[in-house]
């Protein structure tokens, strides 16, 4: 009872990275609170799933396994989670801020009237004293997230309702095997007691999942373009530099919105969070919406014609100049001088 | 499947957080809301288009825009009428102030019960919070299925509506009978523009509060003769909502702290675009094994 729960997303038999990242974070929270970390896996053909989850610290793995539970559909998964949560009474429940998690978590929070904070960038344990009533709450989950287009950072709490629910985007938390693995004790869920026929009212007719082609998250070098690139054609030079350096191309929201490149390349609060060894920001002004997704980079180089671009405030090197002039020079030097 | 549908579009008027200019933050570091224009939330326009597509598929259907907000939010109801909606409802009451997504969903669900639609179409999320919670929470409050990230209404099959959804790495086509709630992605078609004749027809449409503020004999007569110019305005009492589930008191989540984002000042090394500057930088990156 009153443990930390993580809903684990499973696509084609594989646990999503975001779920393993949440288990890593959940383990830290559970250690602080002195409670167990429990994983929740709903789907089909899940035998042995605990072996994937225990290394990340899962003490218990609740498994609901039936053919009709995969692929993911909102209503049956929500019904099982609500049923289980009513019995287990978790104090914290974490979901990925993925299409699945952002569809599922609000439904669950509404049914349990528990409150939910979306897209948290940090989760901490702390106390709170209500200014009006003077009531003190200990060991609350601080759900920290940017709001208002990233211009403010808000700390949200749920003092009176459980579970305290939060979603976190992929790549925001680190995925790390726990020092001591969890026991991974499997508890089979009897799903039938939570499900009704009406939970299966949505029929999936067709489903086409593409393998992830673009993966900027794990790239050691990211060459990112912003609105200042001017056009889709100009992005070609960034692809060339990225290829030469063994990296990937990223982009700001403004560049993606303008149709210059793919959404999968978007870095920032509403895109991917990255921590490469080197981040080269080309024609990116550096709105907080963007920097929130890349300020953990080991080194940042900005190339911008505006010497006062906000990006320069977080850059290690600020090259004042035209991307179309600077980038070819970088390519040329690297080609000539690298082994 | 019914011949005509009652369609409700959920929409929100939001500050345009995408165009945060230099004057958007005050000297004391707080957000200067006055400097941000209020706009029709972009994905709610995608939702309106899908509602109008449904109306095209089911001629004689009625599209009603439902929004919760202050008096000026009636602007987006007029905008929707210019583009093809038949009317709208403004849910407005001081008691709603401070509502989180759950309290908002409760309030909206009360208004929806009164409107009694066959289908609800909402934008995936609003740009001021980016939470994407209100759609699914309203669906849960009503006990309806939800189809999130919808991109296209493909057609019908018996009593079911066929909807294509955009997933992170692919597409999914689902079938679902009514009633249902769908949330629409930005990747769905853009909303059709204003129609000149509709602008002429609806430009004097007002809520009772707006009419009271700017009352002229001409306006008042016009509204009496043309009832479609009266935009419905509902309070908490009108939708028979429970005060305890609204506003700050009805919101499980509380804001503990707000911090304004201030960049940690760090001195960047300034370089020019000259060959020597670029070459020495690249040399340094290779030497430090940042590259290679």
Coordinates of C-alpha atoms in Angstrom, one line a residue, chain B residues 9-288:
Chain B
X9 CA -16.7 21.9 -30.4
X10 CA -14.7 22.6 -27.3
X11 CA -12.4 25.6 -27.7
X12 CA -10.4 28.0 -25.7
X13 CA -9.2 31.6 -26.1
X14 CA -5.5 31.6 -25.2
X15 CA -2.6 34.1 -24.9
X16 CA -0.4 33.7 -28.0
X17 CA 2.6 32.1 -26.2
X18 CA 4.3 31.3 -29.5
X19 CA 4.9 34.9 -30.2
X20 CA 6.5 36.0 -26.9
X21 CA 8.2 39.2 -27.7
X22 CA 10.6 41.3 -25.7
X23 CA 7.8 43.1 -23.9
X24 CA 6.1 39.9 -22.8
X25 CA 8.0 39.9 -19.5
X26 CA 7.7 42.8 -17.1
X27 CA 10.7 44.4 -15.5
X28 CA 9.9 42.5 -12.3
X29 CA 10.0 39.2 -14.2
X30 CA 6.3 38.4 -14.2
X31 CA 4.3 37.7 -17.4
X32 CA 2.8 40.7 -19.0
X33 CA -0.5 39.2 -20.2
X34 CA -1.6 42.5 -21.8
X35 CA 1.3 42.3 -24.3
X36 CA 0.2 38.9 -25.5
X37 CA -2.6 38.9 -28.0
X38 CA -5.5 36.6 -27.2
X39 CA -6.1 34.0 -30.0
X40 CA -8.3 31.1 -31.0
X41 CA -6.3 28.1 -29.7
X42 CA -4.7 26.7 -32.9
X43 CA -5.7 23.0 -32.5
X44 CA -9.2 24.1 -31.6
X45 CA -9.4 25.5 -35.1
X46 CA -8.4 22.1 -36.5
X47 CA -11.2 20.7 -34.3
X48 CA -13.7 23.2 -35.7
X49 CA -12.8 22.1 -39.2
X50 CA -13.5 18.4 -38.4
X51 CA -16.8 19.5 -36.9
X52 CA -17.6 21.3 -40.1
X53 CA -16.5 18.3 -42.2
X54 CA -19.0 16.2 -40.1
X55 CA -21.7 18.8 -40.9
X56 CA -20.9 18.5 -44.6
X57 CA -21.2 14.7 -44.2
X58 CA -24.5 15.0 -42.3
X59 CA -26.3 18.0 -43.8
X60 CA -28.6 19.7 -41.4
X61 CA -26.3 19.0 -38.4
X62 CA -25.7 21.7 -35.9
X63 CA -22.3 22.9 -34.8
X64 CA -22.1 24.6 -31.4
X65 CA -18.9 26.1 -30.0
X66 CA -18.6 25.7 -26.3
X67 CA -15.9 27.8 -24.4
X68 CA -15.2 28.6 -20.8
X69 CA -13.5 31.9 -20.1
X70 CA -14.0 35.6 -19.4
X71 CA -16.4 37.8 -21.3
X72 CA -14.0 38.5 -24.1
X73 CA -13.8 34.8 -25.0
X74 CA -17.0 35.4 -26.9
X75 CA -14.6 36.6 -29.7
X76 CA -13.8 33.0 -30.6
X77 CA -17.5 32.1 -30.7
X78 CA -18.0 34.8 -33.3
X79 CA -14.9 33.7 -35.2
X80 CA -16.3 30.1 -35.3
X81 CA -19.7 31.5 -36.6
X82 CA -17.8 33.4 -39.3
X83 CA -16.2 30.1 -40.4
X84 CA -19.3 27.9 -40.3
X85 CA -20.5 27.2 -36.7
X86 CA -24.2 27.6 -36.1
X87 CA -23.8 29.2 -32.7
X88 CA -22.0 29.0 -29.4
X89 CA -22.2 29.0 -25.6
X90 CA -19.9 31.0 -23.3
X91 CA -19.5 29.4 -19.9
X92 CA -18.5 32.3 -17.7
X93 CA -18.5 32.8 -14.0
X94 CA -16.1 34.2 -11.4
X95 CA -16.5 30.8 -9.6
X96 CA -14.5 29.1 -12.3
X97 CA -11.4 31.2 -11.6
X98 CA -8.4 29.2 -10.6
X99 CA -9.8 25.9 -11.9
X100 CA -7.2 23.2 -12.8
X101 CA -7.9 20.9 -15.7
X102 CA -10.1 18.6 -13.6
X103 CA -12.3 21.4 -12.3
X104 CA -12.5 22.8 -15.9
X105 CA -13.5 19.4 -17.3
X106 CA -16.2 19.1 -14.6
X107 CA -17.6 22.5 -15.5
X108 CA -17.6 21.8 -19.3
X109 CA -19.2 18.4 -18.7
X110 CA -22.1 20.1 -16.9
X111 CA -22.7 22.4 -19.9
X112 CA -22.4 19.5 -22.3
X113 CA -25.1 17.5 -20.4
X114 CA -27.3 20.5 -21.0
X115 CA -26.4 20.7 -24.7
X116 CA -26.9 16.9 -25.1
X117 CA -24.7 16.4 -28.2
X118 CA -24.0 13.3 -30.2
X119 CA -20.4 14.0 -30.6
X120 CA -17.8 16.4 -29.1
X121 CA -14.8 17.6 -31.1
X122 CA -11.9 19.3 -29.2
X123 CA -8.4 20.4 -30.0
X124 CA -5.7 18.1 -28.6
X125 CA -4.3 20.7 -26.3
X126 CA -4.1 24.5 -25.7
X127 CA -0.9 26.3 -26.2
X128 CA -1.0 28.1 -22.8
X129 CA -0.7 24.9 -20.8
X130 CA 0.1 22.2 -23.4
X131 CA -1.5 19.6 -21.0
X132 CA -3.9 17.8 -23.4
X133 CA -5.9 16.7 -20.3
X134 CA -9.3 18.4 -20.7
X135 CA -10.5 16.3 -23.7
X136 CA -9.9 12.9 -22.0
X137 CA -11.2 14.2 -18.7
X138 CA -14.4 15.5 -20.2
X139 CA -14.9 12.1 -21.9
X140 CA -14.4 10.3 -18.6
X141 CA -16.9 12.6 -16.8
X142 CA -19.5 11.8 -19.4
X143 CA -18.6 8.1 -19.5
X144 CA -17.9 8.4 -23.3
X145 CA -15.1 6.8 -25.3
X146 CA -12.3 9.1 -26.4
X147 CA -10.5 9.1 -29.7
X148 CA -7.4 11.3 -29.2
X149 CA -5.0 12.7 -31.9
X150 CA -7.6 12.5 -34.7
X151 CA -6.5 13.6 -38.1
X152 CA -9.3 12.6 -40.4
X153 CA -12.9 11.4 -40.3
X154 CA -12.7 8.7 -42.9
X155 CA -16.4 7.9 -43.0
X156 CA -19.1 5.7 -41.4
X157 CA -19.7 2.0 -41.2
X158 CA -23.1 1.1 -39.9
X159 CA -23.5 2.9 -36.6
X160 CA -19.8 3.5 -36.3
X161 CA -17.7 6.5 -37.2
X162 CA -14.3 5.7 -38.8
X163 CA -11.5 8.0 -37.6
X164 CA -7.8 8.1 -38.4
X165 CA -5.4 8.9 -35.6
X166 CA -1.9 10.2 -35.7
X167 CA 0.4 8.2 -33.3
X168 CA 4.0 9.0 -32.5
X169 CA 5.4 6.7 -35.1
X170 CA 2.5 5.8 -37.3
X171 CA -1.2 6.0 -37.9
X172 CA -4.2 4.0 -36.5
X173 CA -7.7 3.8 -37.9
X174 CA -10.4 3.1 -35.4
X175 CA -14.2 2.6 -35.5
X176 CA -16.5 3.8 -32.7
X177 CA -20.2 4.3 -32.3
X178 CA -21.6 7.6 -31.0
X179 CA -21.6 9.3 -28.6
X180 CA -17.8 9.9 -28.6
X181 CA -15.3 12.6 -27.9
X182 CA -12.5 13.2 -30.3
X183 CA -9.4 15.4 -29.9
X184 CA -7.8 16.8 -33.1
X185 CA -4.1 17.2 -33.8
X186 CA -2.4 20.1 -35.5
X187 CA -1.5 17.7 -38.4
X188 CA -5.2 17.6 -39.3
X189 CA -6.4 19.9 -42.1
X190 CA -6.4 23.7 -41.3
X191 CA -9.8 25.3 -40.6
X192 CA -11.6 26.8 -43.6
X193 CA -11.4 30.6 -43.6
X194 CA -14.1 33.1 -42.8
X195 CA -17.0 33.3 -45.2
X196 CA -17.8 36.9 -46.2
X197 CA -21.6 36.3 -46.1
X198 CA -21.3 34.8 -42.6
X199 CA -19.2 37.7 -41.4
X200 CA -22.0 40.1 -42.5
X201 CA -24.6 37.9 -40.9
X202 CA -23.0 37.3 -37.5
X203 CA -20.8 40.4 -36.9
X204 CA -23.3 41.8 -34.4
X205 CA -23.7 38.6 -32.5
X206 CA -23.1 39.2 -28.8
X207 CA -23.5 37.7 -25.4
X208 CA -26.0 39.3 -23.1
X209 CA -23.1 40.9 -21.1
X210 CA -21.5 42.4 -24.3
X211 CA -24.9 43.7 -25.4
X212 CA -25.4 45.4 -22.1
X213 CA -22.0 47.1 -22.2
X214 CA -22.5 48.5 -25.7
X215 CA -26.2 48.9 -25.9
X216 CA -27.6 51.1 -28.7
X217 CA -31.2 51.2 -30.0
X218 CA -30.0 49.9 -33.3
X219 CA -28.2 46.9 -31.7
X220 CA -31.1 46.1 -29.4
X221 CA -33.7 46.1 -32.2
X222 CA -31.4 44.0 -34.4
X223 CA -31.0 41.4 -31.7
X224 CA -34.8 41.2 -31.1
X225 CA -35.4 40.7 -34.8
X226 CA -32.6 38.2 -35.4
X227 CA -32.4 35.8 -32.4
X228 CA -29.4 34.1 -34.0
X229 CA -27.3 37.2 -32.9
X230 CA -27.7 36.3 -29.3
X231 CA -24.8 34.2 -28.0
X232 CA -25.8 32.1 -25.1
X233 CA -24.0 32.8 -21.8
X234 CA -24.2 30.4 -18.9
X235 CA -23.2 30.7 -15.3
X236 CA -22.5 28.0 -12.7
X237 CA -26.2 28.1 -11.7
X238 CA -27.3 27.7 -15.4
X239 CA -25.5 24.4 -15.7
X240 CA -26.4 23.2 -12.2
X241 CA -22.8 22.7 -11.2
X242 CA -21.6 21.9 -7.7
X243 CA -19.6 24.9 -6.4
X244 CA -17.3 22.6 -4.4
X245 CA -16.0 21.0 -7.6
X246 CA -15.1 24.4 -9.2
X247 CA -12.3 26.9 -8.9
X248 CA -9.4 26.6 -6.6
X249 CA -11.4 24.6 -4.0
X250 CA -12.4 22.1 -6.6
X251 CA -8.9 21.6 -8.0
X252 CA -6.8 18.7 -6.7
X253 CA -3.6 20.3 -8.0
X254 CA -2.3 23.5 -6.3
X255 CA 0.4 25.8 -7.5
X256 CA 3.0 25.9 -4.8
X257 CA 5.5 28.1 -6.5
X258 CA 6.0 30.1 -9.7
X259 CA 9.5 31.0 -10.8
X260 CA 10.3 33.1 -13.8
X261 CA 12.9 31.7 -16.0
X262 CA 16.1 33.6 -15.9
X263 CA 19.1 32.4 -17.8
X264 CA 22.1 31.6 -15.7
X265 CA 24.5 34.3 -16.9
X266 CA 27.5 32.7 -18.5
X267 CA 30.1 34.4 -20.7
X268 CA 30.2 33.0 -24.2
X269 CA 33.4 33.2 -26.1
X270 CA 32.8 35.5 -29.1
X271 CA 34.0 34.4 -32.5
X272 CA 33.7 35.8 -35.9
X273 CA 32.9 34.0 -39.2
X274 CA 36.6 34.4 -40.3
X275 CA 38.5 31.3 -41.5
X276 CA 41.0 31.7 -38.6
X277 CA 38.3 31.8 -35.9
X278 CA 36.4 28.8 -37.3
X279 CA 39.6 26.8 -37.9
X280 CA 40.9 27.4 -34.4
X281 CA 37.5 26.5 -32.9
X282 CA 37.4 23.2 -34.9
X283 CA 41.0 22.5 -33.9
X284 CA 40.1 22.9 -30.2
X285 CA 37.0 20.7 -30.5
X286 CA 39.0 17.9 -32.1
X287 CA 41.9 18.2 -29.6
X288 CA 39.4 18.0 -26.7

